[in-house]
Coordinates of C-alpha atoms in Angstrom, one line a residue:
X256 CA 0.0 0.0 0.0
X257 CA 2.9 2.4 0.6
X258 CA 3.7 3.0 -3.1
X259 CA 0.0 3.9 -3.7
X260 CA 0.5 6.8 -1.3
X261 CA 3.9 7.7 -2.7
X262 CA 5.7 6.8 0.5
X263 CA 8.4 4.4 1.7
X264 CA 7.2 1.5 3.8
X265 CA 8.7 3.0 7.0
X266 CA 7.0 6.4 6.3
X267 CA 3.7 4.7 5.6
X268 CA 3.8 2.6 8.8
X269 CA 4.6 5.8 10.8
X270 CA 1.7 7.7 9.2
X271 CA -0.6 4.9 10.3
X272 CA 0.4 5.4 13.9
X273 CA 2.4 2.1 14.0
X274 CA 5.9 3.5 14.1
X275 CA 8.5 1.0 15.3
X276 CA 6.3 -2.0 14.3
X277 CA 8.0 -4.7 12.2
X278 CA 6.2 -4.8 8.8
X279 CA 6.5 -8.6 8.5
X280 CA 4.8 -9.0 11.8
X281 CA 2.0 -6.7 10.6
X282 CA 1.6 -8.7 7.4
X283 CA 1.6 -12.0 9.3
X284 CA -1.1 -11.2 11.8
X285 CA -2.7 -7.8 12.8
X286 CA -4.4 -7.4 16.2
X287 CA -7.9 -6.1 16.1
X288 CA -6.8 -2.6 17.3
X289 CA -4.1 -2.4 14.6
X290 CA -6.5 -3.5 11.9
X291 CA -9.1 -0.9 13.0
X292 CA -6.4 1.8 13.1
X293 CA -5.2 1.0 9.5
X294 CA -8.8 0.8 8.4
X295 CA -9.6 4.2 9.9
X296 CA -6.5 5.9 8.3
X297 CA -7.0 4.3 4.8
X298 CA -10.8 4.2 4.5
X299 CA -10.8 0.5 4.0
X300 CA -13.1 -2.0 5.8
X301 CA -11.4 -3.8 8.7
X302 CA -12.2 -7.1 7.0
X303 CA -10.4 -6.0 3.8
X304 CA -7.3 -5.0 5.8
X305 CA -7.2 -8.3 7.6
X306 CA -7.6 -10.1 4.3
X307 CA -4.2 -8.7 3.2
X308 CA -2.5 -10.5 6.0
X309 CA -1.5 -14.2 6.4
X310 CA -3.6 -14.8 9.5
X311 CA -5.4 -17.8 7.9
X312 CA -2.1 -19.7 7.6
X313 CA -0.7 -21.8 10.4
X314 CA 2.6 -21.0 12.2
X315 CA 4.4 -23.7 10.3
X316 CA 4.1 -21.7 7.1
X317 CA 5.7 -18.5 8.5
X318 CA 9.2 -19.7 7.5
X319 CA 8.1 -20.2 3.9
X320 CA 6.6 -16.7 3.3
X321 CA 8.8 -14.5 1.2
X322 CA 9.4 -11.0 2.4
X323 CA 10.0 -9.8 -1.2
X324 CA 9.0 -11.2 -4.6
X325 CA 10.5 -14.7 -4.9
X326 CA 10.3 -14.6 -8.7
X327 CA 9.4 -11.8 -11.1
X328 CA 6.5 -11.7 -13.5
X329 CA 7.4 -9.8 -16.7
X330 CA 4.1 -7.9 -16.6
X331 CA 4.1 -6.9 -12.9
X332 CA 5.8 -3.8 -11.4
X333 CA 9.0 -4.8 -9.5
X334 CA 7.9 -3.1 -6.3
X335 CA 4.5 -4.9 -6.2
X336 CA 4.5 -7.9 -3.8
X337 CA 1.4 -10.1 -4.2
X338 CA 0.2 -12.2 -1.3
X339 CA -0.8 -15.0 -3.7
X340 CA 2.8 -15.3 -4.9
X341 CA 4.5 -15.2 -1.5
X342 CA 4.5 -19.0 -1.0
X343 CA 7.0 -21.2 -2.8
X344 CA 4.5 -23.5 -4.5
X345 CA 3.2 -20.7 -6.8
X346 CA 4.8 -20.9 -10.3
X347 CA 2.5 -18.5 -12.3
X348 CA 1.5 -14.9 -11.8
X349 CA -2.0 -15.0 -10.2
X350 CA -3.1 -11.9 -12.3
X351 CA -1.5 -12.5 -15.7
X352 CA -1.1 -16.2 -15.7
X353 CA 2.5 -15.9 -16.9
X354 CA 5.2 -18.4 -15.8
X355 CA 7.7 -17.0 -13.3
X356 CA 11.3 -16.7 -14.5
X357 CA 14.2 -18.0 -12.5
X358 CA 17.4 -16.0 -11.7
X359 CA 18.7 -16.7 -15.2
X360 CA 15.5 -15.6 -16.9
X361 CA 14.5 -19.1 -17.9
X362 CA 11.0 -20.6 -17.5
X363 CA 10.2 -24.1 -16.3
X364 CA 8.5 -25.0 -19.6
X365 CA 11.8 -24.1 -21.4
X366 CA 13.8 -26.2 -18.9
X367 CA 11.6 -29.3 -19.0
X368 CA 10.2 -29.0 -22.5
X369 CA 6.5 -28.3 -23.1
X370 CA 5.3 -31.9 -23.0
X371 CA 7.0 -32.9 -19.8
X372 CA 6.1 -29.6 -18.2
X373 CA 2.4 -30.0 -18.9
X374 CA 2.4 -33.5 -17.3
X375 CA 4.4 -32.2 -14.3
X376 CA 2.2 -29.1 -13.9
X377 CA -0.8 -31.4 -13.2
X378 CA 1.0 -33.1 -10.4
X379 CA 2.3 -29.7 -9.2
X380 CA -1.3 -28.5 -9.0
X381 CA -2.3 -31.4 -6.9
X382 CA 0.8 -30.9 -4.7
X383 CA 0.0 -27.2 -4.3
X384 CA -3.6 -28.0 -3.2
X385 CA -2.2 -30.4 -0.6
X386 CA 0.2 -27.7 0.6
X387 CA -2.5 -25.1 0.8
X388 CA -4.6 -27.4 2.9
X389 CA -1.7 -28.1 5.2
X390 CA -0.8 -24.5 5.9
X391 CA -4.4 -23.7 6.6
X392 CA -4.9 -26.6 8.9
X393 CA -7.6 -28.2 6.7
X394 CA -8.0 -31.9 6.1
X395 CA -5.0 -33.5 4.4
X396 CA -5.9 -37.2 4.3
X397 CA -3.4 -39.7 5.6
X398 CA -0.2 -37.8 4.8
X399 CA 1.0 -34.4 6.0
X400 CA 3.5 -32.3 4.1
X401 CA 6.5 -32.8 6.5
X402 CA 6.1 -36.5 6.3
X403 CA 6.1 -36.5 2.5
X404 CA 9.1 -34.1 2.3
X405 CA 11.0 -36.2 4.7
X406 CA 10.9 -39.1 2.2
X407 CA 11.5 -36.9 -0.9
X408 CA 14.7 -35.4 0.7
X409 CA 16.0 -38.7 2.1
X410 CA 19.3 -40.0 0.8
X411 CA 18.4 -43.3 -0.9
X412 CA 21.9 -44.0 -2.2
X413 CA 25.4 -43.2 -1.2
X414 CA 26.9 -40.1 -2.5
X415 CA 28.7 -40.7 -5.8
X416 CA 30.5 -38.6 -8.5
X417 CA 28.5 -37.6 -11.6
X418 CA 27.5 -40.5 -13.8
X419 CA 28.4 -40.6 -17.5
X420 CA 25.0 -39.4 -18.5
X421 CA 25.3 -36.5 -16.1
X422 CA 28.6 -35.3 -17.4
X423 CA 28.9 -32.8 -20.3
X424 CA 30.8 -33.8 -23.4
X425 CA 34.4 -33.0 -22.7
X426 CA 37.7 -33.6 -24.4
X427 CA 40.5 -35.5 -22.6
X428 CA 42.2 -32.2 -21.9
X429 CA 39.0 -30.7 -20.3
X430 CA 38.5 -33.9 -18.3
X431 CA 42.0 -33.5 -16.8
X432 CA 41.3 -29.8 -16.1
X433 CA 37.9 -30.5 -14.5
X434 CA 39.0 -33.6 -12.6
X435 CA 37.8 -32.2 -9.3
X436 CA 34.3 -31.7 -10.8
X437 CA 34.1 -35.2 -12.2
X438 CA 35.1 -36.8 -8.9
X439 CA 33.0 -34.6 -6.6
X440 CA 30.5 -36.9 -4.7
X441 CA 26.9 -35.8 -5.2
X442 CA 24.2 -36.5 -2.6
X443 CA 21.5 -38.8 -4.1
X444 CA 18.0 -38.2 -2.9
X445 CA 14.6 -39.9 -3.4
X446 CA 13.3 -36.8 -5.2
X447 CA 15.2 -37.9 -8.4
X448 CA 13.3 -41.3 -8.3
X449 CA 9.8 -39.8 -7.7
X450 CA 10.4 -37.0 -10.3
X451 CA 12.9 -38.4 -12.8
X452 CA 12.3 -35.4 -15.0
X453 CA 14.1 -33.3 -12.4
X454 CA 17.0 -35.7 -12.4
X455 CA 17.4 -35.3 -16.2
X456 CA 17.4 -31.4 -16.3
X457 CA 18.8 -30.3 -13.0
X458 CA 22.5 -29.1 -13.0
X459 CA 24.4 -32.0 -11.3
X460 CA 26.1 -29.9 -8.6
X461 CA 22.9 -28.2 -7.6
X462 CA 20.7 -31.3 -7.8
X463 CA 20.6 -32.0 -4.0
X464 CA 17.9 -30.1 -2.1
X465 CA 17.8 -29.1 1.6
X466 CA 16.2 -31.6 4.0
X467 CA 12.6 -31.3 5.1
X468 CA 10.6 -28.1 4.9
X469 CA 13.8 -26.1 4.2
X470 CA 13.8 -27.7 0.7
X471 CA 10.7 -25.5 -0.1
X472 CA 11.7 -22.5 1.9
X473 CA 15.2 -22.1 0.4
X474 CA 14.9 -24.0 -2.9
X475 CA 15.2 -22.6 -6.4
X476 CA 12.3 -22.3 -8.8
X477 CA 13.2 -25.6 -10.4
X478 CA 13.6 -27.4 -7.0
X479 CA 10.4 -26.0 -5.5
X480 CA 8.4 -27.0 -8.6
X481 CA 9.9 -30.5 -8.6
X482 CA 9.2 -30.9 -4.9
X483 CA 5.6 -29.8 -5.3
X484 CA 5.1 -32.2 -8.3
X485 CA 6.7 -34.9 -6.1
X486 CA 4.2 -34.2 -3.3
X487 CA 1.4 -34.5 -5.9
X488 CA 2.7 -37.9 -7.1
X489 CA 3.1 -39.3 -3.6
X490 CA -0.3 -38.2 -2.5
X491 CA -1.8 -39.8 -5.6
X492 CA -0.3 -43.2 -4.8
X493 CA 1.9 -43.2 -1.7
X494 CA 2.5 -47.0 -1.6
X495 CA 3.7 -47.3 -5.2
X496 CA 6.0 -44.2 -5.0
X497 CA 7.5 -45.5 -1.7
X498 CA 8.2 -48.9 -3.3
X499 CA 9.9 -47.2 -6.3
X500 CA 12.2 -45.4 -4.0
X501 CA 13.0 -48.5 -2.0
X502 CA 13.8 -50.6 -5.1
X503 CA 16.1 -47.8 -6.4
X504 CA 17.9 -47.6 -3.0
X505 CA 21.1 -49.3 -1.9
X506 CA 21.2 -51.2 1.5
X507 CA 22.0 -48.1 3.6
X508 CA 19.7 -46.0 1.6
X509 CA 16.8 -48.4 2.3
X510 CA 17.4 -48.0 6.0
X511 CA 17.3 -44.2 5.7
X512 CA 14.1 -44.3 3.6
X513 CA 12.4 -46.7 6.1
X514 CA 13.4 -44.4 8.9
X515 CA 11.7 -41.5 7.0
X516 CA 8.6 -43.8 6.4
X517 CA 8.1 -44.4 10.1
X518 CA 6.2 -41.1 10.4
X519 CA 3.7 -42.4 7.8
X520 CA 0.4 -44.0 9.0
X521 CA 0.7 -47.7 10.1
X522 CA -1.8 -48.8 7.4
X523 CA 0.4 -47.4 4.6
X524 CA 3.6 -48.9 6.1
X525 CA 2.0 -52.3 6.2
X526 CA 0.9 -52.0 2.5
X527 CA 4.4 -50.9 1.6
X528 CA 6.0 -53.8 3.4
X529 CA 3.7 -56.4 1.8
X530 CA 4.0 -55.0 -1.7
X531 CA 7.7 -54.3 -1.5
X532 CA 8.5 -57.9 -0.6
X533 CA 6.6 -59.1 -3.7
X534 CA 8.1 -56.4 -5.9
X535 CA 11.7 -57.3 -4.7
X536 CA 11.0 -61.0 -5.4
X537 CA 9.8 -60.2 -8.9
X538 CA 12.8 -57.9 -9.6
X539 CA 15.2 -60.7 -8.5
X540 CA 13.4 -63.2 -10.7
X541 CA 13.6 -60.8 -13.6
X542 CA 17.3 -60.2 -13.1
X543 CA 18.0 -64.0 -12.9
X544 CA 16.1 -64.6 -16.1
X545 CA 18.1 -61.9 -17.9
X546 CA 21.4 -63.3 -16.6
X547 CA 20.4 -66.8 -17.7
X548 CA 19.5 -65.5 -21.2
X549 CA 22.8 -63.8 -21.5
X550 CA 24.7 -66.9 -20.5
X551 CA 22.8 -69.0 -23.1
X552 CA 23.5 -66.5 -25.8
X553 CA 27.2 -66.4 -25.0
X554 CA 27.5 -70.2 -25.4
X555 CA 26.0 -70.2 -28.9
X556 CA 28.4 -71.1 -31.7
X557 CA 29.1 -68.5 -34.3
X558 CA 28.0 -69.3 -37.8
X559 CA 30.9 -67.4 -39.3
X560 CA 34.4 -68.0 -38.0
X561 CA 36.8 -65.1 -37.4
X562 CA 39.4 -66.4 -40.0
X563 CA 36.9 -65.7 -42.8
X564 CA 37.1 -62.0 -42.1
X565 CA 39.7 -59.7 -43.5
X566 CA 43.1 -59.4 -42.0
X567 CA 43.1 -58.0 -38.4
X568 CA 39.3 -57.9 -38.2
X569 CA 37.6 -60.5 -36.0

């Protein structure tokens, strides 16, 4: 409201008779007296003033609210901070419908590709609905947001250097020059299993996200979008997604994932245990069958002997 009256924020707060008050505290929750005072000075209804605050959100959301614009909309003024865009699971301008741009000016649809982005946006919408219900204390079903994020940010495999498909094409000289980069261990988290699209497009050194709720609070646009889509996928089918993570985990990683799953409801954990045992058995049988097929193929006689080829070619 301060730019509307051609004032700085501190000048506007002082003109309202609230000098010395922290602006973020006022935005978070106004007392009845403060709301009435602002309403009297601005001519707005007290209900309209209270609607500008975050009073309907629970205290667990306070750490996630941005004090400034997280991401710019190309059509919005830079000094305009919209309440609807203050939370990290908003990826479009609520007024213009435009995608937010990250720090480099790139959009998510450009990063993922339009087809992948459309599919992920559906899951991100479901995840955002779940997050909205959580911060407002509404019904969330069997799973809360902290429990889901605990699994998404769990380390399902030991840290390892970039894989071949994660490395850029480099000459031998460049590989020697960037030896430290190619041998840097990268934390491997369950997010890359639940949202493999993120694993394919995220820069390898910035692929890990912070644990728990801090992943959303301090994550980049790409990370927050992928986490929100991951929440949507887990909420849709928590048992199947948990089994996917367990099958992709190493021995120590399975222990860490199971530790994260202990906060899930008992009924879900029982379903996961029963179905994971069968999925693991089927996976072992499939691997055994493939190994047997390879062994049989290696024992087949060649129809054309090597001496029939040209010199030095076998």
